[in-house]
CSV table of C-alpha atoms and ligand atoms in Angstrom, one decimal:
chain,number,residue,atom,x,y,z
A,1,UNK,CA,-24.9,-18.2,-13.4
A,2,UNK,CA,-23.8,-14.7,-14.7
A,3,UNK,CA,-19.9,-13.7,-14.4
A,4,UNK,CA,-18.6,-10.7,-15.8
A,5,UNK,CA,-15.6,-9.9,-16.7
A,6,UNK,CA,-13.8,-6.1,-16.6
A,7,UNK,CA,-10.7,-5.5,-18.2
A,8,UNK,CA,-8.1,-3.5,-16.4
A,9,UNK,CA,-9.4,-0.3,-18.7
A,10,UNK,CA,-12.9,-1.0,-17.1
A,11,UNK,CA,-11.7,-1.2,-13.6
A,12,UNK,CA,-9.2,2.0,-14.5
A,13,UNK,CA,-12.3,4.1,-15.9
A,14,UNK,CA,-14.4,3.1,-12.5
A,15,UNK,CA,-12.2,3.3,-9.6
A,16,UNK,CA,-11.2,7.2,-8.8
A,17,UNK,CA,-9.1,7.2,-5.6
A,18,UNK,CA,-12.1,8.8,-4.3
A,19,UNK,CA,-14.0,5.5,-4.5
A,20,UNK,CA,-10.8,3.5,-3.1
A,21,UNK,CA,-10.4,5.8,-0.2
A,22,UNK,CA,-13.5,5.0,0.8
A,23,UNK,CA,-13.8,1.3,0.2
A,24,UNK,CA,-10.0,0.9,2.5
A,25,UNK,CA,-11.0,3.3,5.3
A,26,UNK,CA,-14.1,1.4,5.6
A,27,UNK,CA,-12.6,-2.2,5.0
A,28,UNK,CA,-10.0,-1.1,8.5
A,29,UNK,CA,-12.8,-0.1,10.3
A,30,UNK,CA,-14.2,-3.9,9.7
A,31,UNK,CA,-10.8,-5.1,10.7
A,32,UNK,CA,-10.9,-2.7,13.8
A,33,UNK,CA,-14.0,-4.3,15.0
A,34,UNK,CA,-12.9,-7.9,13.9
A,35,UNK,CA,-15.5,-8.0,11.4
A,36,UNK,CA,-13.5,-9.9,9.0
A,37,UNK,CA,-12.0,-13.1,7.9
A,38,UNK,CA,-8.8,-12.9,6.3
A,39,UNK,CA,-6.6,-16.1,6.1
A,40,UNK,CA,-3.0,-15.5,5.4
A,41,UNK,CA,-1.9,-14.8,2.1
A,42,UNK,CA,-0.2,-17.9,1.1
A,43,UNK,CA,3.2,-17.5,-1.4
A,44,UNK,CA,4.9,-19.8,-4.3
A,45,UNK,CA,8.6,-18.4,-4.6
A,46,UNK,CA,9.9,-18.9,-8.1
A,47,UNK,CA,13.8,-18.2,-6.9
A,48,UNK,CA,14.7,-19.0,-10.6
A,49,UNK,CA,13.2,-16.2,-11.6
A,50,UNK,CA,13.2,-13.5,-8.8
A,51,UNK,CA,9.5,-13.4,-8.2
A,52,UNK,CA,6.5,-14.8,-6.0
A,53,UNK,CA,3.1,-15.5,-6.8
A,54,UNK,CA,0.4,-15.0,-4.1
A,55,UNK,CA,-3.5,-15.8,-3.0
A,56,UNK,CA,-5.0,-13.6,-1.2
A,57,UNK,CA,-9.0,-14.5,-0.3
A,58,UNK,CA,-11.4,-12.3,2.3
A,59,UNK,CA,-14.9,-12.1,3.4
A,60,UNK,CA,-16.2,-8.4,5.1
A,61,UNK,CA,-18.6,-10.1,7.0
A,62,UNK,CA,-21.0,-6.8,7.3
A,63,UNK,CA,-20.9,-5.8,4.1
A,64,UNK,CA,-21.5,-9.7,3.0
A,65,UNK,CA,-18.8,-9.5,0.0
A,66,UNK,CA,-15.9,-12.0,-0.5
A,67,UNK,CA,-13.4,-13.3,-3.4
A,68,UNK,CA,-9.7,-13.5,-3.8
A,69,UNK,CA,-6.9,-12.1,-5.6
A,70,UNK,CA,-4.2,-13.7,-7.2
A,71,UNK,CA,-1.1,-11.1,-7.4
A,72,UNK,CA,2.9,-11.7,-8.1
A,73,UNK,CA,6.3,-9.4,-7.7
A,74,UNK,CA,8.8,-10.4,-10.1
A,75,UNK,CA,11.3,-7.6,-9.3
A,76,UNK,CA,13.2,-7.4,-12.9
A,77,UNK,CA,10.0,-7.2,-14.8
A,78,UNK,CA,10.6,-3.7,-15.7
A,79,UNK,CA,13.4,-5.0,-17.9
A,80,UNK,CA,11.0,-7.2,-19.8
A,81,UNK,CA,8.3,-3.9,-20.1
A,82,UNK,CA,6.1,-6.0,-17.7
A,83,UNK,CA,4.9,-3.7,-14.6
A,84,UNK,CA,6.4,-5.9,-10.9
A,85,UNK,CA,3.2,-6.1,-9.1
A,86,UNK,CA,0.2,-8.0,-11.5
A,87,UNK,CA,-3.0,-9.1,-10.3
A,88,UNK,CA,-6.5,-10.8,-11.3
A,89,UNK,CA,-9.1,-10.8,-8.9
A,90,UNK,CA,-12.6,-12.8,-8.8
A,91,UNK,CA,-15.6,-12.0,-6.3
A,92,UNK,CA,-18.0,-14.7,-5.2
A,93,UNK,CA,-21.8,-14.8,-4.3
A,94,UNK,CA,-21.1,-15.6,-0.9
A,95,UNK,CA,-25.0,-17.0,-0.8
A,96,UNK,CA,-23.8,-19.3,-3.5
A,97,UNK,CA,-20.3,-19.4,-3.6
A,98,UNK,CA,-20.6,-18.8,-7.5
A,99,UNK,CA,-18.5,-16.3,-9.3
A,100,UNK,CA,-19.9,-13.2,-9.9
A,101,UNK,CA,-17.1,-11.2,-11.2
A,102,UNK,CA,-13.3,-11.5,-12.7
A,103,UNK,CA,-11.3,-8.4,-12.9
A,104,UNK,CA,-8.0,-6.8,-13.7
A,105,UNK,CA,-6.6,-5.7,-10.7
A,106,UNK,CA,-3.0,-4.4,-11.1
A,107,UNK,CA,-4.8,-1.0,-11.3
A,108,UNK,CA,-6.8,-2.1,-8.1
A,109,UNK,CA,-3.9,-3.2,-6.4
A,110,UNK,CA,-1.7,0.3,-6.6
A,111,UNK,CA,-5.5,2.4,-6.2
A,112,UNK,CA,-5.8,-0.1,-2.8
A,113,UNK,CA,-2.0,0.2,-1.9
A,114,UNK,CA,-2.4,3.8,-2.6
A,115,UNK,CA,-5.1,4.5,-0.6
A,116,UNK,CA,-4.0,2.5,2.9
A,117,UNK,CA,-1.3,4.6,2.8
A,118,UNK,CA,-3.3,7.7,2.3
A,119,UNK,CA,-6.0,6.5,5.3
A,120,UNK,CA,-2.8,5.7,7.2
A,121,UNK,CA,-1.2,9.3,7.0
A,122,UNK,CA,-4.9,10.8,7.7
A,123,UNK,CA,-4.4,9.5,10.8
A,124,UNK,CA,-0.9,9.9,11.8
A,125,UNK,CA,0.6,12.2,9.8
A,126,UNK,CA,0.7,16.2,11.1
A,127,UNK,CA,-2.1,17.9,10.2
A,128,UNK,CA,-1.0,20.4,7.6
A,129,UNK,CA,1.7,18.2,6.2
A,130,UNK,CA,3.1,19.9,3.1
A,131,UNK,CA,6.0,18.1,2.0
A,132,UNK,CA,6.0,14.5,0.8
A,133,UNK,CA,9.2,12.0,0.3
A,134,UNK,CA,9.6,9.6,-2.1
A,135,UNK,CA,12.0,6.4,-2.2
A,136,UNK,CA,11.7,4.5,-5.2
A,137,UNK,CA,9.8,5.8,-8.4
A,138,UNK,CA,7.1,3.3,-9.4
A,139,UNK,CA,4.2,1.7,-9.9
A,140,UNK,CA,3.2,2.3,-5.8
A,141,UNK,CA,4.8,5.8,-5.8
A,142,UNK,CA,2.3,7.4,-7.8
A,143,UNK,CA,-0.5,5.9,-6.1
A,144,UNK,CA,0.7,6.7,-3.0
A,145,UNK,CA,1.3,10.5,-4.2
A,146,UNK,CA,-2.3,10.3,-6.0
A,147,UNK,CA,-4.1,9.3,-2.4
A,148,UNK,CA,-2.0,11.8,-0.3
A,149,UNK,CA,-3.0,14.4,-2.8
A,150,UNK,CA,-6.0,14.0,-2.2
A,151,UNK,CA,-6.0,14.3,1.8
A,152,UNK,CA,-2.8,16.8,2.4
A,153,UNK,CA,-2.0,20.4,0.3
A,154,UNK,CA,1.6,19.0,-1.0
A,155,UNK,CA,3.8,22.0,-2.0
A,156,UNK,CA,6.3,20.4,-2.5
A,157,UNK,CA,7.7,16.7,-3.2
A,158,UNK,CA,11.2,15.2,-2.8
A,159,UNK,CA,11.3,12.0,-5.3
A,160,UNK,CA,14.8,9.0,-4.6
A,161,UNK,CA,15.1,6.1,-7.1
A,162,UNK,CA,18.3,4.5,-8.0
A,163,UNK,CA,17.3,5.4,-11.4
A,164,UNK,CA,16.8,9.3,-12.3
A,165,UNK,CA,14.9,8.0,-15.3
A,166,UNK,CA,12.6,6.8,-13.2
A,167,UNK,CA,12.4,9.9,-11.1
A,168,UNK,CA,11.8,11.7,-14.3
A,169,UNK,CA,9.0,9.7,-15.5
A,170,UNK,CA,7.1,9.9,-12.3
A,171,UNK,CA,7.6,13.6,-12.5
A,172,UNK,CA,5.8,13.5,-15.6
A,173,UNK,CA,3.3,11.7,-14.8
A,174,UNK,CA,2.3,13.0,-11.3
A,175,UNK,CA,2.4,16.2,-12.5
A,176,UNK,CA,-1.2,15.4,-14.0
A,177,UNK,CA,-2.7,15.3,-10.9
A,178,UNK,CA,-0.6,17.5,-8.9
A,179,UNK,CA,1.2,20.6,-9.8
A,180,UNK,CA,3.8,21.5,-7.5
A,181,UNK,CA,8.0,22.0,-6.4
A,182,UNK,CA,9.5,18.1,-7.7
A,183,UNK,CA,13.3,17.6,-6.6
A,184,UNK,CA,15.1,14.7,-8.3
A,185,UNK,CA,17.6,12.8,-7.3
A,186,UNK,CA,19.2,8.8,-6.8
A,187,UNK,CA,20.4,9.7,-3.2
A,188,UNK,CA,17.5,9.0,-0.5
A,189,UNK,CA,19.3,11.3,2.3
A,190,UNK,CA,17.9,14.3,0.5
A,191,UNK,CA,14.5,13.2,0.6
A,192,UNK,CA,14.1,12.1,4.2
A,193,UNK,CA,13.3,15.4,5.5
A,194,UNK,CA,10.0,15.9,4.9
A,195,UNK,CA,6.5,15.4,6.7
A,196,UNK,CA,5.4,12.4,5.0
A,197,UNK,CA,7.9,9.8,3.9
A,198,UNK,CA,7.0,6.6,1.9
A,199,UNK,CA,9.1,3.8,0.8
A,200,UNK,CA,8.2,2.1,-2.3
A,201,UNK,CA,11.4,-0.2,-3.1
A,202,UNK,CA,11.7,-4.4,-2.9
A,203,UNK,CA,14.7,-3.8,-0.9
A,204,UNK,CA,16.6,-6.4,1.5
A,205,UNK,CA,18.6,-4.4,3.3
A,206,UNK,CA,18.3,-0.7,5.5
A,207,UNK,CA,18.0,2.1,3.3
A,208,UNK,CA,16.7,4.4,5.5
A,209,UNK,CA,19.0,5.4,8.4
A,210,UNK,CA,17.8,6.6,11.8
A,211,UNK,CA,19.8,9.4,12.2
A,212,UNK,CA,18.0,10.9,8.7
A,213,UNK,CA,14.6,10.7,10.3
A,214,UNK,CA,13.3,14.6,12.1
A,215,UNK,CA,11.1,14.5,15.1
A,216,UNK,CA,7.2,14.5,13.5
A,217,UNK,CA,7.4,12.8,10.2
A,218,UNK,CA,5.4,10.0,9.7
A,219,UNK,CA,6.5,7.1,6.8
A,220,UNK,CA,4.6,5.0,4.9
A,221,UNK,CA,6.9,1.7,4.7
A,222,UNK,CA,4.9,-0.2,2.1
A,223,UNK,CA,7.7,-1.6,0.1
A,224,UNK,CA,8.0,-5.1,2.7
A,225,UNK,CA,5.7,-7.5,1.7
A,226,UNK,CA,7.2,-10.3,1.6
A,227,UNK,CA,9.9,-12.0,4.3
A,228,UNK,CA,13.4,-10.9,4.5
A,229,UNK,CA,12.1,-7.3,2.7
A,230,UNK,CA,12.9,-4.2,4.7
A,231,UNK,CA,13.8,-0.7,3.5
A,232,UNK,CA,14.5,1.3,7.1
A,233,UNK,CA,17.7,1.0,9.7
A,234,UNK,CA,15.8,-1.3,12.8
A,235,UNK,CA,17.1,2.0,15.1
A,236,UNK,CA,13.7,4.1,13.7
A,237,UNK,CA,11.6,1.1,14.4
A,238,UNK,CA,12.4,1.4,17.8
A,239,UNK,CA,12.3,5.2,18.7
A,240,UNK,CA,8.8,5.5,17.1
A,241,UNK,CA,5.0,4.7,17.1
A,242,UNK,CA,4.8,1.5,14.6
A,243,UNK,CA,1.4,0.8,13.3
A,244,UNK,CA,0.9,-2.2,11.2
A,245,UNK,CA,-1.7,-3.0,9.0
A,246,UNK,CA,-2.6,-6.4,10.4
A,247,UNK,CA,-0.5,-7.8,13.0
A,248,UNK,CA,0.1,-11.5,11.7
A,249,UNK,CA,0.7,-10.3,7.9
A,250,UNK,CA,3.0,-7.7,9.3
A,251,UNK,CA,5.0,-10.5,11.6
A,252,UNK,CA,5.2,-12.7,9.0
A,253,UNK,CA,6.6,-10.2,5.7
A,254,UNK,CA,5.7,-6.3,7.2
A,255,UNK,CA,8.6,-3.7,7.6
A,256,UNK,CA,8.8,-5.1,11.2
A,257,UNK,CA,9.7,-9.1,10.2
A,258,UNK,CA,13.2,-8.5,10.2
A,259,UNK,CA,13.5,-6.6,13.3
A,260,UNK,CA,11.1,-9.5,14.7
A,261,UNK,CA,12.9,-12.6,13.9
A,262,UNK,CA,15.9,-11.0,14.8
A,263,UNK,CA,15.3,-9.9,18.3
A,264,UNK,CA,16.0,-6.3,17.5
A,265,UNK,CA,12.3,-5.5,18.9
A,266,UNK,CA,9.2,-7.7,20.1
A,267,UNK,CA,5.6,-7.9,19.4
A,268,UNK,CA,5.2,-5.6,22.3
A,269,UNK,CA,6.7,-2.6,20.5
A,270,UNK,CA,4.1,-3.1,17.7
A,271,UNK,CA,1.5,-0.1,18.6
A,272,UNK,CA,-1.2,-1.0,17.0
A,273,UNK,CA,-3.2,-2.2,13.8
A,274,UNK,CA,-4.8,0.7,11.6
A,275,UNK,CA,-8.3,-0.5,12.1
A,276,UNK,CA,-8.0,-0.2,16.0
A,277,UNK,CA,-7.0,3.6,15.0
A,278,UNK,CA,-10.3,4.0,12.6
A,279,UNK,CA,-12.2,2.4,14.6
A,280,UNK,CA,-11.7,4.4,17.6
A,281,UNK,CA,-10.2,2.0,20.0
A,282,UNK,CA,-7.1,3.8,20.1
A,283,UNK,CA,-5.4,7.6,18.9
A,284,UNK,CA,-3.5,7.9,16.3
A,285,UNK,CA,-0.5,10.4,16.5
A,286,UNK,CA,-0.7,12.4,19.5
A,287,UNK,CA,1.4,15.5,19.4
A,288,UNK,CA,3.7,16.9,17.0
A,289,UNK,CA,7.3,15.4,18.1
A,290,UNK,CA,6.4,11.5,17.9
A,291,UNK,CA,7.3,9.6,14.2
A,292,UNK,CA,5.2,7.3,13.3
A,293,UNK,CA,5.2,4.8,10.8
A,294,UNK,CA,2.7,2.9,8.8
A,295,UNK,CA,4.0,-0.5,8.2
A,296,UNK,CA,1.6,-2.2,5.1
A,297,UNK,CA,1.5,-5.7,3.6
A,298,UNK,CA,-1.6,-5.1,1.7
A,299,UNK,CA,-4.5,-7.0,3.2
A,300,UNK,CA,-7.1,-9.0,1.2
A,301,UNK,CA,-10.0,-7.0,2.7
A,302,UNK,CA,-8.4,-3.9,1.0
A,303,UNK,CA,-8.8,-5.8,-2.5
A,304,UNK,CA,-12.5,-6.9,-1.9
A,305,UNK,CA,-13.6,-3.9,-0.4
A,306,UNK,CA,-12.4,-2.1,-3.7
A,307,UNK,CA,-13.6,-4.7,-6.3
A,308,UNK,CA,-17.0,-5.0,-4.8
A,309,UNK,CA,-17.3,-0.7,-5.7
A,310,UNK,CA,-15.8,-1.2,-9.2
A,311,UNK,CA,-18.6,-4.4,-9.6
A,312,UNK,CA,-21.8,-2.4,-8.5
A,313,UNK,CA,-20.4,0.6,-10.3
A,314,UNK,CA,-20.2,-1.6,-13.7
A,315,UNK,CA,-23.0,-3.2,-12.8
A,316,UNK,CA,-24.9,0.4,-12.6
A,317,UNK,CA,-23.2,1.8,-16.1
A,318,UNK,CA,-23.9,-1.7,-18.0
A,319,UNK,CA,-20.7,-1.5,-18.8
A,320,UNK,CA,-20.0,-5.8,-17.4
A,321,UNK,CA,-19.4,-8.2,-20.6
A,322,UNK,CA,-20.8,-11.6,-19.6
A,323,UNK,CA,-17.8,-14.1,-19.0
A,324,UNK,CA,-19.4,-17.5,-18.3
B,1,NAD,N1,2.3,-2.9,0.9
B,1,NAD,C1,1.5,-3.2,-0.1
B,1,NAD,O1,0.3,-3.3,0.0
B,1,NAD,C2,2.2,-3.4,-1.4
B,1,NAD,C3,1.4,-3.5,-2.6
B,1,NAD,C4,2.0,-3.6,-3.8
B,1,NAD,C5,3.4,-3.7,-3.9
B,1,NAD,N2,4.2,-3.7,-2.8
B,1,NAD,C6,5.6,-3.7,-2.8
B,1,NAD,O2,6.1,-2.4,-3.1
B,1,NAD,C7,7.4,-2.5,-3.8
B,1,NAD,C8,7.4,-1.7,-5.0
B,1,NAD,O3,6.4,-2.1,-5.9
B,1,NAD,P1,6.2,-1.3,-7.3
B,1,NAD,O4,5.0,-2.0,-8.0
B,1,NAD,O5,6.2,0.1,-7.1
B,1,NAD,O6,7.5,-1.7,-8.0
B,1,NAD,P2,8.3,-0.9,-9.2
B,1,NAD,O7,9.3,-1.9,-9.8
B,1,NAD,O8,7.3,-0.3,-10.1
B,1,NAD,O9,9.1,0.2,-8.4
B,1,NAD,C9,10.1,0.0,-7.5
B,1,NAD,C10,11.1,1.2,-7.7
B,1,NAD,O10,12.1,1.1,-6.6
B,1,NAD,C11,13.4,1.5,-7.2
B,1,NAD,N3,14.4,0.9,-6.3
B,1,NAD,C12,14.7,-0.4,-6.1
B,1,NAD,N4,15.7,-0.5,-5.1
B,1,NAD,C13,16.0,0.8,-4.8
B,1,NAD,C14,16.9,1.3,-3.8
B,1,NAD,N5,17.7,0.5,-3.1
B,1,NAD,N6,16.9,2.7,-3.7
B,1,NAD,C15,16.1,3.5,-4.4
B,1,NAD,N7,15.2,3.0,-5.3
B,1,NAD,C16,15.2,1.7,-5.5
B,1,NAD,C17,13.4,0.8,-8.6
B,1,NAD,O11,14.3,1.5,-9.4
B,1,NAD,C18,11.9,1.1,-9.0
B,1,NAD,O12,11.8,2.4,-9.7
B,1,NAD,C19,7.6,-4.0,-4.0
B,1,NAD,O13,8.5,-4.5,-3.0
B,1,NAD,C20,6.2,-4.6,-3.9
B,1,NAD,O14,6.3,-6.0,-3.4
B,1,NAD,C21,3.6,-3.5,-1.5
């Protein structure tokens, strides 16, 4: 039995958010077509310690690749110098069941995360979206900026944290891969109007209010991944076309739990799941006035779909060390 092992570096080196475009759009088209298994991610929370720990195991049942990641959010990491979201993932013969593969996969995670919000705006954000939205500056921003960069001509981005040093530093660093009008602040108002709004924050509570929100612009609400986590005012939930990434995931810790468990909407005003939408089984946005919003949990089949690319890439450079 041969395991490799890649080190976050190795992963970093191999997966471009070409490559993790790609591997998400496809892993929602298996999900469409309910070509996948994907039990629920199950959660320790450390209350001590602010922070969860979670498995998260999938099988694409086409592609014939399966493993599981292990990935926490500890929210006051970034006091420590520890990045919030960490993960490790391993990939299994599914012939077998043997290991094949262990990988770093913080990198994976924010390339994955990036990139199901990028698929997500392909498909219901205005075509010819120019201006992008930012609410919290971290680890998820810049992948979320990085994928949409790659899919929209962004003249200009709008960039909220409660910390301007924060802003700052993503400034800096985005402006390696895209060169264009930032505006800094720590107030979210002045970033909501824009074409493409994302939320990046482990908030509890609303920051978002309805009455911020134009006619047209589509959010990415990725921030909610977990129960009791929400980051917009229930009102925008209701007025627009809510798309989740998978519907029990979404129930259970999406943007949409809150509203759910308190009544404020029902499962009924849940549109669709992304992978009906790239699939073909139903449209995405269809005109100009509607808001739409991408509600994302981060689904297992996003993780293996990318790891199984970074493992024949490595495999193809002979870059793999042998583990076991
Ligand atoms: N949907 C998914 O697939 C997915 C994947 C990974 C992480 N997440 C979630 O995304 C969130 C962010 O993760 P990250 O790795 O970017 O964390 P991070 O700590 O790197 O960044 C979060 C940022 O939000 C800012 N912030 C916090 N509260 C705020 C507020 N009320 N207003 C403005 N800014 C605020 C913080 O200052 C920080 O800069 C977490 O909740 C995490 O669980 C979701």
């Amino acid at each position: 039995m041969d395991v490799i092992w890649l080190s976050e570096e190795d992963v970093r080196s191999l997966l471009t958010m070409e490559v993790a475009l790609e591997a998400v759009e496809d892993a929602f088209f298996e999900h469409g077509l309910g070509r996948t298994q994907m039990p629920p991610k199950s959660y320790l929370y450390f209350a001590s310690h602010n922070g969860d720990l979670r498995t998260m195991p999938a099988y694409l049942e086409r592609a014939d690749v399966a493993g599981v990641k292990i990935v926490n959010v500890h929210t006051g990491n970034a006091m420590k110098g520890l990045p919030t979201v960490m993960a490790l993932m391993v990939l299994n013969s599914t012939e077998t069941g043997a290991p094949k593969a262990v990988m770093g996969a913080t990198h994976l995670t924010g390339m994955r995360t990036g990139a199901a919000g990028g698929i997500a705006a392909k498909h219901l954000a205005r075509p010819g979206s120019e201006t992008v939205g930012l609410i919290g500056a971290g680890a998820q921003a810049r992948t979320q900026l990085l994928a949409l960069s790659h899919l929209f001509s962004i003249r200009e981005v709008f960039v909220a944290d409660m910390s301007m040093e924060r802003c700052l530093a993503l400034e800096k660093d985005c402006r390696a891969f895209l060169d264009c009008n930032y505006n800094l602040t720590t107030d979210p108002r002045e970033v909501s109007e824009c074409d493409i709004l994302v939320t990046t924050t482990p908030s509890r509570k609303p920051i978002v209010k309805d009455d911020w929100i134009l006619p047209g612009t589509h959010i990415n609400a990725i921030g909610a991944d977990a129960k009791g986590k929400q980051e917009l005012e229930p009102a925008i939930l209701r007025r627009s076309k809510v798309v989740v990434d998978d519907l029990a995931q979404a129930t259970h810790s999406g943007e949409v739990n809150v509203s759910l468990s308190l009544g404020e909407m029902t499962a009924k005003d849940i549109y669709a799941q992304i992978g009906d939408i790239v699939a073909g089984k139903v449209p995405g946005r269809v005109d100009d006035e509607e808001i739409t919003i991408f509600d994302s949990t981060g689904l297992a089949i996003q993780d293996v779909a990318a790891a199984e690319r970074v493992y024949s890439l490595a495999k193809g450079k002979g870059i793999a060390v042998k583990f076991i």
